[in-house]
Short mmCIF file of C-alpha atoms and ligand atoms in Angstrom, two decimals:
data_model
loop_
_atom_site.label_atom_id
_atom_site.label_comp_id
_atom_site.label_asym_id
_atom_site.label_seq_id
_atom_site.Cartn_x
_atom_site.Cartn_y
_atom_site.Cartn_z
CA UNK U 1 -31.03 -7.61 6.34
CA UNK U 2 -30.11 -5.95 3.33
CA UNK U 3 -26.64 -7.48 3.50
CA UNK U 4 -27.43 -10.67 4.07
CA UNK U 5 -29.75 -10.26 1.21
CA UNK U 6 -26.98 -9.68 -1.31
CA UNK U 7 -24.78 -12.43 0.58
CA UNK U 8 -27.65 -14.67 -0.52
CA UNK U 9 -27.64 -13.88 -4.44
CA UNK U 10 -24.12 -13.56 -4.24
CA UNK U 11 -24.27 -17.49 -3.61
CA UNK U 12 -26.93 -18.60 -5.31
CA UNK U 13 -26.85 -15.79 -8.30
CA UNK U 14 -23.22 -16.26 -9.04
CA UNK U 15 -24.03 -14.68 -12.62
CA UNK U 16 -26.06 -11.44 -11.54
CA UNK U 17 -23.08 -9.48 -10.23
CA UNK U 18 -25.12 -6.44 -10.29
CA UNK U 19 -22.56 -4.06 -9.36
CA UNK U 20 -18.91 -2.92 -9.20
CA UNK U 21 -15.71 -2.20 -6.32
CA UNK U 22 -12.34 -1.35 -6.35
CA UNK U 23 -9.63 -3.98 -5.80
CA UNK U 24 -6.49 -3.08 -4.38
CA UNK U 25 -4.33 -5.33 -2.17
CA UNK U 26 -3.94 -1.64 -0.32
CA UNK U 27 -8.08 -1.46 0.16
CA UNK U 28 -9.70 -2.34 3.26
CA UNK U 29 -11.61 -5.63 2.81
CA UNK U 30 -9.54 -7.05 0.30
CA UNK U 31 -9.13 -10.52 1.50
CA UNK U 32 -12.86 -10.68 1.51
CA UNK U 33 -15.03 -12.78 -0.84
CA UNK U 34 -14.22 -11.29 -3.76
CA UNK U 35 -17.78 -9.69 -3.71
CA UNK U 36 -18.38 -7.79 -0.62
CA UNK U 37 -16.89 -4.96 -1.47
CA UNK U 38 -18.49 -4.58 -4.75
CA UNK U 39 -22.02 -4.84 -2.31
CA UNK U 40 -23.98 -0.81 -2.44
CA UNK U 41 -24.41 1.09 0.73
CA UNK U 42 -27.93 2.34 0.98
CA UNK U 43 -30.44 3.28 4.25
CA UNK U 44 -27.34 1.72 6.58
CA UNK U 45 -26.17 3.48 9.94
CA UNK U 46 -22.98 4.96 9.88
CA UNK U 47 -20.51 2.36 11.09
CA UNK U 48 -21.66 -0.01 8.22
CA UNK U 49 -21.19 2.69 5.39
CA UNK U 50 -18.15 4.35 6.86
CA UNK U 51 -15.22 2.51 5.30
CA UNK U 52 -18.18 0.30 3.74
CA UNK U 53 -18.00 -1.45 7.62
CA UNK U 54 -14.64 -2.59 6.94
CA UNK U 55 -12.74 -0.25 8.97
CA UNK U 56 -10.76 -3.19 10.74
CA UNK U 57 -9.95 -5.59 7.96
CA UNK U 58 -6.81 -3.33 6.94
CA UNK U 59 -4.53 -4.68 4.78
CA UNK U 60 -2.32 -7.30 5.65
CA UNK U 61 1.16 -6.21 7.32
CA UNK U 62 3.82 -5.41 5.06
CA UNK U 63 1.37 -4.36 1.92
CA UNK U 64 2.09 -1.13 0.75
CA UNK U 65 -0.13 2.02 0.47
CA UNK U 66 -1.13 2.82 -2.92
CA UNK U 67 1.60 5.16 -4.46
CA UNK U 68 0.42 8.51 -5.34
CA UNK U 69 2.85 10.33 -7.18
CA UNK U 70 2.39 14.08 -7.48
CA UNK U 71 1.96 15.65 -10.35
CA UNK U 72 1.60 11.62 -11.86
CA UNK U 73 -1.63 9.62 -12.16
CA UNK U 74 -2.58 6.39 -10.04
CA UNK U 75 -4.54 3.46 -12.00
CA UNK U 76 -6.49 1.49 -10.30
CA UNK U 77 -8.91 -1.57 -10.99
CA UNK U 78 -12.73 -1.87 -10.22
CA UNK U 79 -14.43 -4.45 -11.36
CA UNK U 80 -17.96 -6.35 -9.91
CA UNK U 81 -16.11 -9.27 -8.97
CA UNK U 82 -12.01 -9.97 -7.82
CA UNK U 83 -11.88 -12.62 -10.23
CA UNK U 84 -12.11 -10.17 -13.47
CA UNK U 85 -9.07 -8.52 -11.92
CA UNK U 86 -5.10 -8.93 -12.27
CA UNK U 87 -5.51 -9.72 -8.37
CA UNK U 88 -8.00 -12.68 -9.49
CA UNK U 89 -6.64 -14.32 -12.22
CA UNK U 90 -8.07 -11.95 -14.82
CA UNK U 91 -7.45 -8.06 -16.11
CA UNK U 92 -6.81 -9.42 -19.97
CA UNK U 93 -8.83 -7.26 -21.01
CA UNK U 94 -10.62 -3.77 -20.06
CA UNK U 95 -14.09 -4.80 -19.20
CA UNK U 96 -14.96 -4.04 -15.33
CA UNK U 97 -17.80 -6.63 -16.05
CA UNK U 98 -17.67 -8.89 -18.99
CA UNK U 99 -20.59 -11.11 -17.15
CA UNK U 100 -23.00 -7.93 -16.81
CA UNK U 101 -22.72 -4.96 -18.41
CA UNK U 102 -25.67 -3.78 -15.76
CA UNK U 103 -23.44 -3.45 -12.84
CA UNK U 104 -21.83 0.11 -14.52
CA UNK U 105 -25.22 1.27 -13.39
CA UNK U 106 -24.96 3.33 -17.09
CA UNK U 107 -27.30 1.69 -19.49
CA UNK U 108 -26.71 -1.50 -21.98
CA UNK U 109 -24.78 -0.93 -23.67
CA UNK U 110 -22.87 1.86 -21.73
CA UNK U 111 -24.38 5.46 -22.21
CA UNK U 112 -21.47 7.05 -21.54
CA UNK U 113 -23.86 10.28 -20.85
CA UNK U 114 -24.43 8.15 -17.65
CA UNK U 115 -21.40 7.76 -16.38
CA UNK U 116 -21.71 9.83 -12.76
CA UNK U 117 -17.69 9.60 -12.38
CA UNK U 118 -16.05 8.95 -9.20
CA UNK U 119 -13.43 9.89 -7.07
CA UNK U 120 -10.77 9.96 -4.69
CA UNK U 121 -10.71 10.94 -1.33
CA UNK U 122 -7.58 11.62 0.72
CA UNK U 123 -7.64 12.78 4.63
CA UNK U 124 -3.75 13.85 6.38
CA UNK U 125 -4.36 11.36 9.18
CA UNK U 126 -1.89 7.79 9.37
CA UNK U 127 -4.40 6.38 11.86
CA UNK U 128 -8.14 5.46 10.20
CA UNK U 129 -9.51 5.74 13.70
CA UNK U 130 -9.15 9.38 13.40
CA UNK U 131 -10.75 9.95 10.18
CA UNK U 132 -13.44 11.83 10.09
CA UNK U 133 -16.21 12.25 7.43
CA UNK U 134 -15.40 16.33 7.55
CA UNK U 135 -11.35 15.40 6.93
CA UNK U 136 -11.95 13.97 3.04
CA UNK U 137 -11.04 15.91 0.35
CA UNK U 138 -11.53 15.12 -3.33
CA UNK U 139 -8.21 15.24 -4.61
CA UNK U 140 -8.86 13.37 -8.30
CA UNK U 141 -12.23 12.39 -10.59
CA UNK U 142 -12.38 10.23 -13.38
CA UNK U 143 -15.69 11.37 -14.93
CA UNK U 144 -15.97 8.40 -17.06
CA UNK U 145 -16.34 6.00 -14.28
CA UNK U 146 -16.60 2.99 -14.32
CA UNK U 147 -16.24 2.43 -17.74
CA UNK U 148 -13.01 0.67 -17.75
CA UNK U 149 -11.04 -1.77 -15.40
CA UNK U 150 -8.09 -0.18 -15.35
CA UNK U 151 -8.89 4.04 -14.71
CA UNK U 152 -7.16 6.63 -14.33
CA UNK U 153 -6.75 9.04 -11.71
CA UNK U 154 -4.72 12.36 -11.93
CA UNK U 155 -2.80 13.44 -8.87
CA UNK U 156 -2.37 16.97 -8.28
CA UNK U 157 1.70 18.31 -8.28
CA UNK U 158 1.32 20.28 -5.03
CA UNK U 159 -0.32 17.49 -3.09
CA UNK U 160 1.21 17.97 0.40
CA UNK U 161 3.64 14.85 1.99
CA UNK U 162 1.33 12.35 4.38
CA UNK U 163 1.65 12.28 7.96
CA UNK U 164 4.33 9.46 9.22
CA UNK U 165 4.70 7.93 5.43
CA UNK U 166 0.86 7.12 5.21
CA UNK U 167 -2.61 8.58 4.77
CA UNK U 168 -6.20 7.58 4.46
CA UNK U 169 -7.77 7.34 0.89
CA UNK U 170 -11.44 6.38 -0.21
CA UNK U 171 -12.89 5.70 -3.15
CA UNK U 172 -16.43 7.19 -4.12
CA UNK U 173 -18.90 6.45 -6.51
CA UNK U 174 -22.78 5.64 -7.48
CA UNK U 175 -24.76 5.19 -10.72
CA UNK U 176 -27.42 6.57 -12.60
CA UNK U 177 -29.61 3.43 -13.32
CA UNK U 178 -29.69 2.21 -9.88
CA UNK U 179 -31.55 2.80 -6.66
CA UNK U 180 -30.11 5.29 -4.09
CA UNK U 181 -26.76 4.05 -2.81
CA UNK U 182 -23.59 4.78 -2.41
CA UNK U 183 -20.27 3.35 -2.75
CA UNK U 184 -17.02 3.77 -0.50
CA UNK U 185 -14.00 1.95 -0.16
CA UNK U 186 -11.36 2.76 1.98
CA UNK U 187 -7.71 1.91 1.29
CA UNK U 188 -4.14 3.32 2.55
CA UNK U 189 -1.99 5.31 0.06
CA UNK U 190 1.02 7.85 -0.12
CA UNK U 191 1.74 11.38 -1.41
CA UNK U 192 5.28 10.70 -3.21
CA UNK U 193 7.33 13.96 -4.54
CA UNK U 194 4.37 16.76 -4.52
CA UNK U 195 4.44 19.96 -2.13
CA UNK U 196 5.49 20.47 1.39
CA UNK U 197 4.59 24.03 1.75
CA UNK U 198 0.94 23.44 0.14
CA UNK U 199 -1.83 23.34 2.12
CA UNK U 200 -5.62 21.68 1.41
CA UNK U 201 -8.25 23.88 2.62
CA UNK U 202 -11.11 22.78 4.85
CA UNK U 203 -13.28 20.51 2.64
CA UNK U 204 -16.39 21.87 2.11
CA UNK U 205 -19.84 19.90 1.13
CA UNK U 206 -20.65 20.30 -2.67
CA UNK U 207 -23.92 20.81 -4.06
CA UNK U 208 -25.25 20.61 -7.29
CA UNK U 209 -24.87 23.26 -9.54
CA UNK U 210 -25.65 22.06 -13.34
CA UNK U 211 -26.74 25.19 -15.67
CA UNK U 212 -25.31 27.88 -12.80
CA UNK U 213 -21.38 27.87 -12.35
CA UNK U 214 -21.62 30.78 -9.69
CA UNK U 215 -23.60 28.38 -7.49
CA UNK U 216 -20.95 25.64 -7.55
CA UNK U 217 -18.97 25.49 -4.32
CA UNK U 218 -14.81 26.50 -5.27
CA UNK U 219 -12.14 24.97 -3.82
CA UNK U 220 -11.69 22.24 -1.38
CA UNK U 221 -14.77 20.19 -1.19
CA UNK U 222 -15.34 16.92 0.76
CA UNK U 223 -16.73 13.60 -1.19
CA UNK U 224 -20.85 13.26 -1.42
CA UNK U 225 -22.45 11.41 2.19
CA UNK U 226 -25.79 10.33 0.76
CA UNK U 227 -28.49 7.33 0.74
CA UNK U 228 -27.62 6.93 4.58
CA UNK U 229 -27.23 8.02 7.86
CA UNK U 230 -25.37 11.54 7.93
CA UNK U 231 -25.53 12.15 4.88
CA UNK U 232 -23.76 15.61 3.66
CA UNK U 233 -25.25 16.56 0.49
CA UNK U 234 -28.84 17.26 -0.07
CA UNK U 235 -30.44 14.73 -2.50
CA UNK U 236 -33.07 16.55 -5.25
CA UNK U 237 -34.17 13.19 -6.83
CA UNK U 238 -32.81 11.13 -9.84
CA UNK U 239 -32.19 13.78 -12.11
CA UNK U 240 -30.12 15.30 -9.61
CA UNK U 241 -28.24 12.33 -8.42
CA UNK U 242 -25.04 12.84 -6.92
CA UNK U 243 -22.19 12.84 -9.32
CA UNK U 244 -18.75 13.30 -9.62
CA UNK U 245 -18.30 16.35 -12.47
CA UNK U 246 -18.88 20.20 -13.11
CA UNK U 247 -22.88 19.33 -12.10
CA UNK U 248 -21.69 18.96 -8.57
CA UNK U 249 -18.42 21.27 -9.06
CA UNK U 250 -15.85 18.83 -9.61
CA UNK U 251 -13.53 19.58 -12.47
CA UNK U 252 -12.10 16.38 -14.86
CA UNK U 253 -8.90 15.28 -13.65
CA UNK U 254 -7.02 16.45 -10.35
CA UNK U 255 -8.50 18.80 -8.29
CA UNK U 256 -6.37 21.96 -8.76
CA UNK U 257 -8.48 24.26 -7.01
CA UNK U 258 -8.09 22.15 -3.78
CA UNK U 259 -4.79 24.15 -1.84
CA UNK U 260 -5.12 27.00 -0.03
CA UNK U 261 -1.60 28.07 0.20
CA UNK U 262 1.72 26.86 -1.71
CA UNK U 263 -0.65 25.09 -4.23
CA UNK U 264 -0.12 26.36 -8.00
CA UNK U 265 -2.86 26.84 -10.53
CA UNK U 266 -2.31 24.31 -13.53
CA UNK U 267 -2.05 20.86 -13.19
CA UNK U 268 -3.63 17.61 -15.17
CA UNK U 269 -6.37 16.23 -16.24
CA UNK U 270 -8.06 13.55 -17.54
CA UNK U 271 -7.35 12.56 -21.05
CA UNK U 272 -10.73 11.43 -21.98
CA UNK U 273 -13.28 13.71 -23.20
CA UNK U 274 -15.53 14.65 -19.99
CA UNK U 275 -19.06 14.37 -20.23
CA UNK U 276 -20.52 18.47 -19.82
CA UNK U 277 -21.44 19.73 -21.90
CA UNK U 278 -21.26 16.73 -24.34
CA UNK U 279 -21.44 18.30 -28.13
CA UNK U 280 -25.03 17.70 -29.24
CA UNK U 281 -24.09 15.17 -31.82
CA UNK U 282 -22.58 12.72 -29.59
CA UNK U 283 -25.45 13.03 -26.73
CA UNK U 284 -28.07 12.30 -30.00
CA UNK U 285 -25.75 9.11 -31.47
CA UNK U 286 -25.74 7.59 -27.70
CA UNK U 287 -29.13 8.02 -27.01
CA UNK U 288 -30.14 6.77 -29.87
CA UNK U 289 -27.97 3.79 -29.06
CA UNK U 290 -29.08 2.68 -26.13
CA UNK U 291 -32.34 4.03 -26.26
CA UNK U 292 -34.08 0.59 -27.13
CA UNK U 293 -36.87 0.49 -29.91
CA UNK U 294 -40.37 1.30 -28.29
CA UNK U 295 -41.44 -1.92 -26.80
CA UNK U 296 -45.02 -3.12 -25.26
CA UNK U 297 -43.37 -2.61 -22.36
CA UNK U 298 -46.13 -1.55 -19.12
CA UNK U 299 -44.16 1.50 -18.63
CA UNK U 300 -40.71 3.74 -19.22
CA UNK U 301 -38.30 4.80 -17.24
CA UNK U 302 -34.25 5.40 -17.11
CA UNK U 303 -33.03 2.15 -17.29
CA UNK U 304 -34.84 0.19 -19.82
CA UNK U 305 -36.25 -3.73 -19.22
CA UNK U 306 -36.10 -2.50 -15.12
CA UNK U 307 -39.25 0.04 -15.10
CA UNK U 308 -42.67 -0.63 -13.32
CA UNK U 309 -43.77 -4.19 -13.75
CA UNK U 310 -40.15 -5.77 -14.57
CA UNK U 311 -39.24 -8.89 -12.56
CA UNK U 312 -37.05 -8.34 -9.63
CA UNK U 313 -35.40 -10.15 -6.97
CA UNK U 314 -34.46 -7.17 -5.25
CA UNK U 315 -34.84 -3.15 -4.98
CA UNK U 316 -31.50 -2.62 -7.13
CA UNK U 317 -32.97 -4.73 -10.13
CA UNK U 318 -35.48 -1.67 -10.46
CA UNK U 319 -34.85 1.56 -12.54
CA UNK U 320 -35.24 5.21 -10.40
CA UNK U 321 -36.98 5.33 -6.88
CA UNK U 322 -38.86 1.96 -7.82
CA UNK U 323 -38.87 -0.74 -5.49
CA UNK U 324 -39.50 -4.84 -5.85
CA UNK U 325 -42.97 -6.33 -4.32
CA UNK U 326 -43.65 -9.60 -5.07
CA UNK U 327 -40.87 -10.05 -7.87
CA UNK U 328 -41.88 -7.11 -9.44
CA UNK U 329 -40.68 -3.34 -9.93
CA UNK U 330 -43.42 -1.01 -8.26
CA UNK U 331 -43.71 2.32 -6.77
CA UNK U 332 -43.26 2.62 -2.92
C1 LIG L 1 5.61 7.58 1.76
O1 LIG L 1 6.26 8.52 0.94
C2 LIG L 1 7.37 9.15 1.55
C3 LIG L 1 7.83 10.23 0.59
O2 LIG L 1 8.15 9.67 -0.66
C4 LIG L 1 8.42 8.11 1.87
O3 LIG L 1 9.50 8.72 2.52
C5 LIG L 1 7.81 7.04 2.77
O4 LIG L 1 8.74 6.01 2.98
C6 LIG L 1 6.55 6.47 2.12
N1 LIG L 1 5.90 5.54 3.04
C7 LIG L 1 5.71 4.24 2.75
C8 LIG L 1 5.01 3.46 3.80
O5 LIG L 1 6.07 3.73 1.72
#
């Protein structure tokens, strides 16, 4: 229901992109619409969220995995449509959205105190049939996701060889001003150079951990399950929302904490600033940005123009746990 839903706007809305993908020829789903993979996963059982359903539309024959080059970084491109990417006839310029600036799910303009980051997955299986939910392990985070088009991804030096010249990647991600969902997209890649003797431990759930380092979970830790069936994580509300940095226990950069054996300490990451703890004078000069002058609105809430009484077509046109009734944002 709720996909055809989105399928409906997608057609009729062709404006109101309302959120954003990755797009690699390497990603399952690819050859799709253009928008379908850019489409949230929220309250879906597990074969539709797993692999965002698209398990069996692997890339066609011949494409190569994405490259991962140890000790290197990976770029890739997410955007809310295909058509604002190199693969669609755009990529000129930076801008994952340049039709909404809404589908970041960080504020207009961008908060970049917002930004939940996102990451990358890997599991050391060839065959996606095999993968498990327990076999994912963050390998890299970009905390500034998904700010840009083009990102950045830091691989870590002693990343083990894959299986038979391929493993199984994901990419994971969800936004602040939104309504709980989830975002996965599944695509085949390669360790090049890196570590044979290293080993990743077992991935472990994180948990959130803002304020109290000792509580964050070390090492290995799998990506977060949440908003549907089997989830992995638990969910405290939207102050806590899942998030890819040091709140949930993942550094900037590439996971160096992630080997058990052969894996050095060290390693890259990120060049960008990350977001915690944000010196006091930047947090006040982006709030103040895109904190909007106090309006007549009917009520506030974290994502401004989308609070109680805002006109909606659907629940992810509405700020926090709100939902649409009758066109408009309401409590449940
Ligand atoms: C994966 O990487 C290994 C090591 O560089 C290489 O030997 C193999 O050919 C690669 N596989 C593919 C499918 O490119």
């Amino acid at each position: 229901m709720f996909a055809k839903q989105i399928t409906f706007f997608a057609a009729v809305l062709p404006v109101a992109m309302a959120h954003i993908g990755l797009f690699d020829p390497a990603a399952f789903d690819f050859d799709g619409n253009g928008y379908s993979l850019v489409e949230p996963l929220a309250n879906l059982p597990f074969d539709r969220w797993w692999f965002h359903g698209n398990k069996n539309k692997q890339p066609k024959a011949g494409v190569a995995p994405v490259n991962l080059p140890a000790g290197g970084k990976v770029t890739l491109q997410f955007s809310c449509n295909k058509r604002f990417t190199s693969f669609g006839g755009g990529g000129s310029n930076n801008n994952p959205c340049p039709s909404d600036t809404p589908s970041m799910h960080a504020g207009t303009p961008i908060n970049d105190n917002a930004l939940l980051g996102c990451g990358l997955a890997i599991a050391y299986k060839s065959d996606v049939n095999q993968v498990q939910p327990a076999d994912f392990t963050i390998f890299t985070v970009n905390t500034q996701c998904v700010k840009t088009l083009r990102t950045d991804f830091q691989v870590p030096k002693d990343m083990p060889p894959c299986p038979n010249g391929k493993c199984v990647c994901a990419w994971f991600w969800q936004g602040q001003n939104s309504a709980n969902e989830m975002y996965m997209t599944g695509f085949n890649c390669n360790v090049s150079g890196g570590n044979a003797n290293a080993k990743i431990g077992a991935p472990k759930p994180p948990v959130y951990c803002k304020g109290d380092k000792n509580k964050c979970v070390k090492g290995a830790k799998q990506p977060e399950y949440w908003a549907n069936d089997r989830s992995n994580i638990k969910f405290e509300g939207y102050d806590k929302k899942p998030a890819y940095n040091a709140n949930w226990g993942y550094m900037d950069g590439a996971q160096t904490d992630i080997f058990t054996s052969g894996g050095g300490s060290g390693g890259n990451t990120n060049p960008q600033p990350t977001a915690n703890p944000p010196p006091a004078t930047t947090l006040a000069t982006s709030t103040k940005k895109s904190t909007p002058a106090p309006t007549s609105a009917p009520s506030t809430c974290s994502w401004p123009g989308h609070c109680a009484g805002a006109t909606c077509k659907t629940y992810n046109d509405c700020s926090d746990d709100l939902t649409c009734i009758s066109g408009k944002c309401a409590k449940k």
